[in-house]
PDB file of C-alpha atoms in Angstrom:
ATOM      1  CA  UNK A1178     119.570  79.781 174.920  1.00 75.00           C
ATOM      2  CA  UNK A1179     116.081  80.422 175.522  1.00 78.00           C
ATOM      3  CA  UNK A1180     115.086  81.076 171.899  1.00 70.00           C
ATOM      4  CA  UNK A1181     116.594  77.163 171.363  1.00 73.00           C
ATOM      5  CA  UNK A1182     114.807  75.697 174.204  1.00 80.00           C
ATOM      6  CA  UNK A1183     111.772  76.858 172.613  1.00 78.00           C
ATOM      7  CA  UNK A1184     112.603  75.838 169.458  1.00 74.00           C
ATOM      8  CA  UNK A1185     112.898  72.947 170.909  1.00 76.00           C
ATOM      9  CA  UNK A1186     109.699  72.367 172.847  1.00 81.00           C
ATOM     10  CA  UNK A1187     107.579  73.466 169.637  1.00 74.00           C
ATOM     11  CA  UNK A1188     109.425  70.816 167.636  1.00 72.00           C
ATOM     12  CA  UNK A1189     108.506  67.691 170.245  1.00 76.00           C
ATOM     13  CA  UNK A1190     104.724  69.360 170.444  1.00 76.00           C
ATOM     14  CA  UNK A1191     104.520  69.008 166.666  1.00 71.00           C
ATOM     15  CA  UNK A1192     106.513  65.543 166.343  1.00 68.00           C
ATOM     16  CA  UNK A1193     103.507  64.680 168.537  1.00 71.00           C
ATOM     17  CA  UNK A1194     100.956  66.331 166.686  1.00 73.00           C
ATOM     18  CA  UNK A1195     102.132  67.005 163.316  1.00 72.00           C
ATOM     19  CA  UNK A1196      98.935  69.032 162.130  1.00 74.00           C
ATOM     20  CA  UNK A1197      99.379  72.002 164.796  1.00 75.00           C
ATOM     21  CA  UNK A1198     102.377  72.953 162.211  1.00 76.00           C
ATOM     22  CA  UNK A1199     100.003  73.399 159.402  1.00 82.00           C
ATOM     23  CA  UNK A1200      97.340  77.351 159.285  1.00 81.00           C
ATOM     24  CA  UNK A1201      95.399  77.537 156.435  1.00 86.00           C
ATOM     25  CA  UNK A1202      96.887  79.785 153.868  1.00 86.00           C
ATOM     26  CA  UNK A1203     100.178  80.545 155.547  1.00 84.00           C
ATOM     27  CA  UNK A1204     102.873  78.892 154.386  1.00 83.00           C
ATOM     28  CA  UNK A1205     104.849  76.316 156.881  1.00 81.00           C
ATOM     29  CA  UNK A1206     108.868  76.203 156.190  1.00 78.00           C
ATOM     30  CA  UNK A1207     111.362  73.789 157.577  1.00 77.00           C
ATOM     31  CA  UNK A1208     115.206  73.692 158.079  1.00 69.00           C
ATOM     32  CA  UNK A1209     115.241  71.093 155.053  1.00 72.00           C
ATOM     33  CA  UNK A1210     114.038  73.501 152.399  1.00 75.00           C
ATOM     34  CA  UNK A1211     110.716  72.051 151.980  1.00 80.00           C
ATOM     35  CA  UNK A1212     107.509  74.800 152.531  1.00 84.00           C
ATOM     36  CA  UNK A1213     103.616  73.798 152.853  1.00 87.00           C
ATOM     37  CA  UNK A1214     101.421  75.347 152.132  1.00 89.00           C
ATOM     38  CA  UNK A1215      97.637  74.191 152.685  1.00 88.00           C
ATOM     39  CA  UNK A1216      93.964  76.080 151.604  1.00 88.00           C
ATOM     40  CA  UNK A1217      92.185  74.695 154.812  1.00 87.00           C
ATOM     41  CA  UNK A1218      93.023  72.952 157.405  1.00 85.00           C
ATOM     42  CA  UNK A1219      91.059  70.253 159.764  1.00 85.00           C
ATOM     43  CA  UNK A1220      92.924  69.266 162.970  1.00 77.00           C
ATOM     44  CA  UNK A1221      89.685  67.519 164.371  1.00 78.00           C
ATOM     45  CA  UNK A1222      89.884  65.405 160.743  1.00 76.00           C
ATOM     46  CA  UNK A1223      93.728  65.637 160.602  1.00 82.00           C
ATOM     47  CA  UNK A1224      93.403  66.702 156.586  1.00 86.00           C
ATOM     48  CA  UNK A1225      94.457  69.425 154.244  1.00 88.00           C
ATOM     49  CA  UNK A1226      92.879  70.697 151.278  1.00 89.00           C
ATOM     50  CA  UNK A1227      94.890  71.846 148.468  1.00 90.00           C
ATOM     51  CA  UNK A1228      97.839  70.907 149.685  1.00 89.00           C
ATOM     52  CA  UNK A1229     101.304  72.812 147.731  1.00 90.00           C
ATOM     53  CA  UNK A1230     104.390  71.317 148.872  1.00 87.00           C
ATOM     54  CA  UNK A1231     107.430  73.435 147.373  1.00 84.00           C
ATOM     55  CA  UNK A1232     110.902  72.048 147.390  1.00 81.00           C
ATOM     56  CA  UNK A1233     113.913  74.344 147.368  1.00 72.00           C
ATOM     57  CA  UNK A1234     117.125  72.480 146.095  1.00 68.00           C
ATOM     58  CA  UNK A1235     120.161  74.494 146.851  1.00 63.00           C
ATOM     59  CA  UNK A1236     121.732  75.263 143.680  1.00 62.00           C
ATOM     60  CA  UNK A1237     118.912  73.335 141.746  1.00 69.00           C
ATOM     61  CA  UNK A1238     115.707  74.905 140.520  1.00 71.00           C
ATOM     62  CA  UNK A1239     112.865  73.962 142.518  1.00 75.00           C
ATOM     63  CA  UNK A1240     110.051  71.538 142.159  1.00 81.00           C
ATOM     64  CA  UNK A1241     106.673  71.605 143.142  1.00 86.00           C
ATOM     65  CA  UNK A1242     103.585  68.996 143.919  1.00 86.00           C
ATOM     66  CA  UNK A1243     100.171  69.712 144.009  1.00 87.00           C
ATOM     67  CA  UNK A1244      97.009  67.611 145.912  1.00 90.00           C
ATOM     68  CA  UNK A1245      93.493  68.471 146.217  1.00 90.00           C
ATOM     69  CA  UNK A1246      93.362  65.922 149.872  1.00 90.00           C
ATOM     70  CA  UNK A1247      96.299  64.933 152.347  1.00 90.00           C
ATOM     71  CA  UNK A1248      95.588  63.446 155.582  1.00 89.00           C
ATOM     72  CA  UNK A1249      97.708  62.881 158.834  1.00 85.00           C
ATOM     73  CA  UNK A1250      99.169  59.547 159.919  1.00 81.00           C
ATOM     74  CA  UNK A1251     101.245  58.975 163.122  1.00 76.00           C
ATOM     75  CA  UNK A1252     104.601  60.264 161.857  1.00 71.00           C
ATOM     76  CA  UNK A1253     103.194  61.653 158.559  1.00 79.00           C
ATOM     77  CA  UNK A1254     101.445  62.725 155.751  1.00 84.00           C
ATOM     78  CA  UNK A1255      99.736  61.346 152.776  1.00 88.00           C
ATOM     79  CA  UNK A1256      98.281  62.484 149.573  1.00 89.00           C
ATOM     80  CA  UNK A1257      96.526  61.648 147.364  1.00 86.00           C
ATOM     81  CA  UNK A1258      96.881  61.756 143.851  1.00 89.00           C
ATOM     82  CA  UNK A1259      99.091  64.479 143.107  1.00 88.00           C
ATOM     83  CA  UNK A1260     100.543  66.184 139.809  1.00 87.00           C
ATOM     84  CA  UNK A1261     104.702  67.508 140.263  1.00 86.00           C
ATOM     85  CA  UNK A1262     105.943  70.276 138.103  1.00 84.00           C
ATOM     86  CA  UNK A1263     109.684  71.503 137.603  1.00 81.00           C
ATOM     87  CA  UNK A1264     110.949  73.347 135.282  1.00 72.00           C
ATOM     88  CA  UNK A1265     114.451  72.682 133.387  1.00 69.00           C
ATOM     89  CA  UNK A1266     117.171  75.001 133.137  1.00 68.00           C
ATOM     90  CA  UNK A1267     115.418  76.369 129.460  1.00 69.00           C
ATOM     91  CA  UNK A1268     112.524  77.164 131.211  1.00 65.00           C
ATOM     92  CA  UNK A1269     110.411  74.776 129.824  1.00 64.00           C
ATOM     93  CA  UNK A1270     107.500  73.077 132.751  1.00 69.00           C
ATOM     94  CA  UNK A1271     107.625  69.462 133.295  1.00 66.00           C
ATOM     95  CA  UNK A1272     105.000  67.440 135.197  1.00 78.00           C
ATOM     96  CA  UNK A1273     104.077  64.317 136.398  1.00 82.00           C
ATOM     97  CA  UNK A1274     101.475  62.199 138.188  1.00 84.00           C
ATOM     98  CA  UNK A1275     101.551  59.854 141.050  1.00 85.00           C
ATOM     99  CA  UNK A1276      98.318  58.542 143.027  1.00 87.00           C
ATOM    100  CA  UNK A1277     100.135  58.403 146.325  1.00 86.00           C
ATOM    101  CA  UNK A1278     102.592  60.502 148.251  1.00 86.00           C
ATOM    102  CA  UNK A1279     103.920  60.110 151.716  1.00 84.00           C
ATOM    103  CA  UNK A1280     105.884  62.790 153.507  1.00 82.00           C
ATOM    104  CA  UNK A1281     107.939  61.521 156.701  1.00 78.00           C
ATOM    105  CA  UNK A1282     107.013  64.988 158.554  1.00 76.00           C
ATOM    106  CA  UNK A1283     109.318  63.017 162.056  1.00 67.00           C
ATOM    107  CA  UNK A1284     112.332  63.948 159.971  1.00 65.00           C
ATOM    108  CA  UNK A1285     111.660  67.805 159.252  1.00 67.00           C
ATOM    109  CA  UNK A1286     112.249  70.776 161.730  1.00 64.00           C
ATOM    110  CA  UNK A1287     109.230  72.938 161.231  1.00 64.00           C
ATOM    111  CA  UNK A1288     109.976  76.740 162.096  1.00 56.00           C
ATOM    112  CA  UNK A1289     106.057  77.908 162.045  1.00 48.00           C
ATOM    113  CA  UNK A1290     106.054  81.438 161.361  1.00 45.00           C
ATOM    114  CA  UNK A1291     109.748  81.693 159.802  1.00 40.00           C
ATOM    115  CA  UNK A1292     111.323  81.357 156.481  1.00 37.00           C
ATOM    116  CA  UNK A1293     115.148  80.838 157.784  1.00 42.00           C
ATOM    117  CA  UNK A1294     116.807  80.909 161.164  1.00 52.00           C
ATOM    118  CA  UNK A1295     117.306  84.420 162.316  1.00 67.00           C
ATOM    119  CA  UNK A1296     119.947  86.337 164.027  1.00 77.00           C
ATOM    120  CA  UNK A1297     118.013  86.262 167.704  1.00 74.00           C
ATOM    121  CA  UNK A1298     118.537  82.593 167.404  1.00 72.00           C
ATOM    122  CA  UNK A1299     122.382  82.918 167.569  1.00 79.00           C
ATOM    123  CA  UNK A1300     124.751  83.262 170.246  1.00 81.00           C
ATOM    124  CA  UNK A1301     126.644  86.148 170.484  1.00 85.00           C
ATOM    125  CA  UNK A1302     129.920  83.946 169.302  1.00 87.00           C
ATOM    126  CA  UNK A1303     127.899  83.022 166.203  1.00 85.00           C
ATOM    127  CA  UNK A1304     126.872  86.599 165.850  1.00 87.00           C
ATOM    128  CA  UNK A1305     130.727  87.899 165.723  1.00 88.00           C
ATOM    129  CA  UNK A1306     131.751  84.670 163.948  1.00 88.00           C
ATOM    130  CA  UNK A1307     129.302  85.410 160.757  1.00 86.00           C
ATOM    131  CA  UNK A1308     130.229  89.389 161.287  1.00 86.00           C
ATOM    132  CA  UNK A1309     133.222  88.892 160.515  1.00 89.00           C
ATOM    133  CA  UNK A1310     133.002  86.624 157.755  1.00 87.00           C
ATOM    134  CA  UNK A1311     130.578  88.715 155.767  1.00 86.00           C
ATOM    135  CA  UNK A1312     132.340  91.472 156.513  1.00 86.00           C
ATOM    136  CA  UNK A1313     135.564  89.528 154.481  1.00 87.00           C
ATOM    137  CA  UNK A1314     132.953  88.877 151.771  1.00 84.00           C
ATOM    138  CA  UNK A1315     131.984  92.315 151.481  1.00 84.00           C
ATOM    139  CA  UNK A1316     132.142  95.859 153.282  1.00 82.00           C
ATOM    140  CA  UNK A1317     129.056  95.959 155.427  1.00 81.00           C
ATOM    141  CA  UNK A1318     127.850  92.622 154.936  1.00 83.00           C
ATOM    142  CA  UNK A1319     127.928  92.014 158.433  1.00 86.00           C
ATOM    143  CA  UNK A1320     126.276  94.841 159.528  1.00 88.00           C
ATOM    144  CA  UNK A1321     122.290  93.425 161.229  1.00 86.00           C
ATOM    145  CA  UNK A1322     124.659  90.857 163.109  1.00 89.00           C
ATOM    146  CA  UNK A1323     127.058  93.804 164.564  1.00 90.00           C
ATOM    147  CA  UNK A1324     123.787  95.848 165.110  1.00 91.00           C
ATOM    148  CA  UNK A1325     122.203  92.077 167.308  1.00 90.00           C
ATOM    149  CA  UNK A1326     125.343  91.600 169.133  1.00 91.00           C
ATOM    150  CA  UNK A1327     125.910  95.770 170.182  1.00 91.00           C
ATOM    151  CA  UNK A1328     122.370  95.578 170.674  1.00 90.00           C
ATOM    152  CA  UNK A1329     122.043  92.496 173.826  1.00 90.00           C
ATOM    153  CA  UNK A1330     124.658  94.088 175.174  1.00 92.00           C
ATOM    154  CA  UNK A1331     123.206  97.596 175.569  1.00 92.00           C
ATOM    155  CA  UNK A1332     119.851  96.198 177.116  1.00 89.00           C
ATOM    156  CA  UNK A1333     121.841  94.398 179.713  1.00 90.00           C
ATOM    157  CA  UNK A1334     123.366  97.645 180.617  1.00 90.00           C
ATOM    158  CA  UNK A1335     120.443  99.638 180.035  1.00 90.00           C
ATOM    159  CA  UNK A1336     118.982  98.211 183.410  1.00 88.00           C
ATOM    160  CA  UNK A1337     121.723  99.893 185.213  1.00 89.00           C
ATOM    161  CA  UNK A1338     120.877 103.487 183.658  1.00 86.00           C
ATOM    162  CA  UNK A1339     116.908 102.544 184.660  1.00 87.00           C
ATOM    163  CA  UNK A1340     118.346 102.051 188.082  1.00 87.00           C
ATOM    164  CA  UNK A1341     119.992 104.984 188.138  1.00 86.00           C
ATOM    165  CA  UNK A1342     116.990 107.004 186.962  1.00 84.00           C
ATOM    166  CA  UNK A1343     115.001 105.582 189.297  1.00 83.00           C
ATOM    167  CA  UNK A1344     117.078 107.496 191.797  1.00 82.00           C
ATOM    168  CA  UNK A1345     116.283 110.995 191.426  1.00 81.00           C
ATOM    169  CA  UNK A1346     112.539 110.199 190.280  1.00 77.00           C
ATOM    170  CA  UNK A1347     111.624 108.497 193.420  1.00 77.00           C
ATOM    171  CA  UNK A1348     113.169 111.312 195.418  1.00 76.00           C
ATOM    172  CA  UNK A1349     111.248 113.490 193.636  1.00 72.00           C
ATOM    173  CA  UNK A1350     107.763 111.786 193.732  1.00 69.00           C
ATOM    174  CA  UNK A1351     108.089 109.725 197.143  1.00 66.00           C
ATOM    175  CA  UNK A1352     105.692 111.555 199.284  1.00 66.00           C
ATOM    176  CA  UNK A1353     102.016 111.059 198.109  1.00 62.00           C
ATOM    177  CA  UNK A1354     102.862 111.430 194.120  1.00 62.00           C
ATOM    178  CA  UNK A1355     102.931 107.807 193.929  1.00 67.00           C
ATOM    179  CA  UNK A1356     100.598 107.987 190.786  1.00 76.00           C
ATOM    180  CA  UNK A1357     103.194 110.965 188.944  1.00 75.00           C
ATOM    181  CA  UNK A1358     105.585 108.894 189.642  1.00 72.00           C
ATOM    182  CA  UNK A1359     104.091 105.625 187.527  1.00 78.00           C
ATOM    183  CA  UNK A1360     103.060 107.930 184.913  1.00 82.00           C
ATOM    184  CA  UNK A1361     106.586 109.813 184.327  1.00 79.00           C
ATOM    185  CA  UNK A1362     108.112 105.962 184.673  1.00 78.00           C
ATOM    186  CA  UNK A1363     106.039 104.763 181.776  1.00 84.00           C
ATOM    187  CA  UNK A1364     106.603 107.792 180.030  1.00 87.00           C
ATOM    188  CA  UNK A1365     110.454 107.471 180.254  1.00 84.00           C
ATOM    189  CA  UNK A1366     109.928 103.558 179.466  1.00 85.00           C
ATOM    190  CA  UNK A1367     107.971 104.735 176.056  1.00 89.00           C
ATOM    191  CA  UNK A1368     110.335 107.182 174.778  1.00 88.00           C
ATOM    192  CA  UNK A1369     113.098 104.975 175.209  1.00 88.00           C
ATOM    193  CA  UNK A1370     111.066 102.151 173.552  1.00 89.00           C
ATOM    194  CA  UNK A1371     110.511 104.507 170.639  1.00 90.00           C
ATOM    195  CA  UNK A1372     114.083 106.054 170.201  1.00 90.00           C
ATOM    196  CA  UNK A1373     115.713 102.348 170.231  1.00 89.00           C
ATOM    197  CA  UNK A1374     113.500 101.287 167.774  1.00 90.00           C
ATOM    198  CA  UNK A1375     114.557 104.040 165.754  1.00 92.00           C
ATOM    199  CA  UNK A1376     118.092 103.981 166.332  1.00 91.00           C
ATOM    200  CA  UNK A1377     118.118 100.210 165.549  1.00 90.00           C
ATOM    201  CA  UNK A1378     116.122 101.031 162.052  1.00 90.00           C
ATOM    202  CA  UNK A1379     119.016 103.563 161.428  1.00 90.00           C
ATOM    203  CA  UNK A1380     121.527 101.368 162.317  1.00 90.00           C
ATOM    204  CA  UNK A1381     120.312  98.444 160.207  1.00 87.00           C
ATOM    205  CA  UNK A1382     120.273 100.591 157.407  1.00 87.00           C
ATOM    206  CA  UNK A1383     123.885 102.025 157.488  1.00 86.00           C
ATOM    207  CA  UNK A1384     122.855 105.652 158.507  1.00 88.00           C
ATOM    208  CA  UNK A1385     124.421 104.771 162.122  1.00 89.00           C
ATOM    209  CA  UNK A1386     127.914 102.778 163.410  1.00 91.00           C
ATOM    210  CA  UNK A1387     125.973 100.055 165.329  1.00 90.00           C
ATOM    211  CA  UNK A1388     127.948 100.824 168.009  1.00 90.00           C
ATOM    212  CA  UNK A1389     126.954 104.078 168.460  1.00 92.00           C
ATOM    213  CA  UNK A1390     123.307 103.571 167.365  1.00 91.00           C
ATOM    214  CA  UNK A1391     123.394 100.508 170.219  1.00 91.00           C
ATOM    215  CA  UNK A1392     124.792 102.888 172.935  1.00 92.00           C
ATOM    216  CA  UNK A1393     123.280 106.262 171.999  1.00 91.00           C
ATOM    217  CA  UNK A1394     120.093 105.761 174.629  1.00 89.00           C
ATOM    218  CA  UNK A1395     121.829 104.225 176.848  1.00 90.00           C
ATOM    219  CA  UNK A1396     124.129 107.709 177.454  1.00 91.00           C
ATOM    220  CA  UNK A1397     120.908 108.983 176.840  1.00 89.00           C
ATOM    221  CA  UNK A1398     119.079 107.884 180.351  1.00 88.00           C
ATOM    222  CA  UNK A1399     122.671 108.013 182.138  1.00 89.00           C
ATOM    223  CA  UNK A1400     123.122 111.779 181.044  1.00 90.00           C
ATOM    224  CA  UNK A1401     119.749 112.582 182.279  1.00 86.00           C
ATOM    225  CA  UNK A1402     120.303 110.281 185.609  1.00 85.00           C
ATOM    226  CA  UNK A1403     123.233 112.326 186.339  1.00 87.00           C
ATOM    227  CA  UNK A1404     121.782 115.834 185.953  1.00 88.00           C
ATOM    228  CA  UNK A1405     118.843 114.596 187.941  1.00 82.00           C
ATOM    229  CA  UNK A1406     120.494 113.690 190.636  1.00 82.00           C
ATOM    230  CA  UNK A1407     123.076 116.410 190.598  1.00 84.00           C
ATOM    231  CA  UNK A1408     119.773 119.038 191.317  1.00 82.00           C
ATOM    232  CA  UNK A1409     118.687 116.746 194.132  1.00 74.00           C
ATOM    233  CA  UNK A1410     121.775 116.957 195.922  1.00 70.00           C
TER     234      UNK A1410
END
């Protein structure tokens, strides 16, 4: 939910001000399959140099048009003279010229940074729904969206093992260790940083069930909560 609301707020901040979607040399994607790409940028000017604007067809092989100036209107961009090349199924380039281009940029849903929606933008019904569908395409097709959904769940339970850590260390460093006791938290905190990045690696790449790569830290900290506060009793 939050990931969407964001979404969200970046696409009204760049309906308003188109350029902020546009770095020079980084590539800008949207949901509709077209991709910038720009040599410099001037927001102060609101124009692009060298503009590339690559258009991916689905099923179709993609085109491509070329300008050396674009510049921002309210709701837009134009160009321009600018040269097009495709290239037919044989392989052979075609091109084209045309002195003026304008690109509605109010009907595209920029994703700055990102090439294609990914799987911490889906809710954990969409994350079992697509499971299981890869997983009827092929064995282990599903796998990074078993390892996202495992994985949301195990953080929200992982508070309750910090909890219960938190126990036994704060017995043990309550009277004037106050500083041991930050520095053995963030410790604790790092280690389990490191070994769920880890795990998560493993599990993306099939060496783990995701279940038990998800869960393994988890038992982890609880294991360790257990013992610590069975020698404090």
């Amino acid at each position: 939910w939050a990931n969407r609301q964001a979404e969200m707020l970046i696409q009204r901040i760049i309906a308003q001000q188109p350029a902020l979607a546009f770095r020079p040399g980084k590539f800008t994607s949207t949901q509709t399959g077209l991709d910038f790409f720009a040599e410099s940028v001037d927001k102060a000017e609101r124009r692009l140099s060298r503009l590339f604007v690559f258009q991916r067809l689905g099923g179709q092989l993609p085109w491509l048009f070329h300008a050396e100036a674009a510049e921002f209107t309210e709701h837009g961009l134009v160009t321009g003279p600018a040269t097009f090349y495709a290239l037919s199924p044989d392989g052979d380039r075609e091109w084209g010229r045309m002195d003026r281009v304008e690109v509605n940029l109010g009907s595209l849903r920029f994703m700055p940074g990102m090439v294609a929606r990914t799987v911490s933008h889906m809710s954990m019904a969409e994350l079992r729904a697509e499971q299981r569908r890869r997983e009827a395409e092929s064995a282990g097709g599903g796998r990074r969206y078993a390892v996202e959904l495992h994985w949301r769940i195990s953080l929200a339970f992982a508070c309750l093992a910090f909890v219960l850590l938190a126990l036994p260390v704060t017995m043990r460093f309550a009277r004037g260790q106050s500083l041991v006791g930050v520095l053995a938290t963030l410790l604790v905190v790092f280690v389990y940083y490191v070994i769920m990045l880890w795990l998560r690696m493993a599990a993306e790449a099939g060496s783990l069930p995701p279940l038990i790569a998800a869960w393994l830290q988890n038992a982890a900290i609880f294991v360790a909560a257990g013992l610590a506060l069975w020698r404090q009793r």
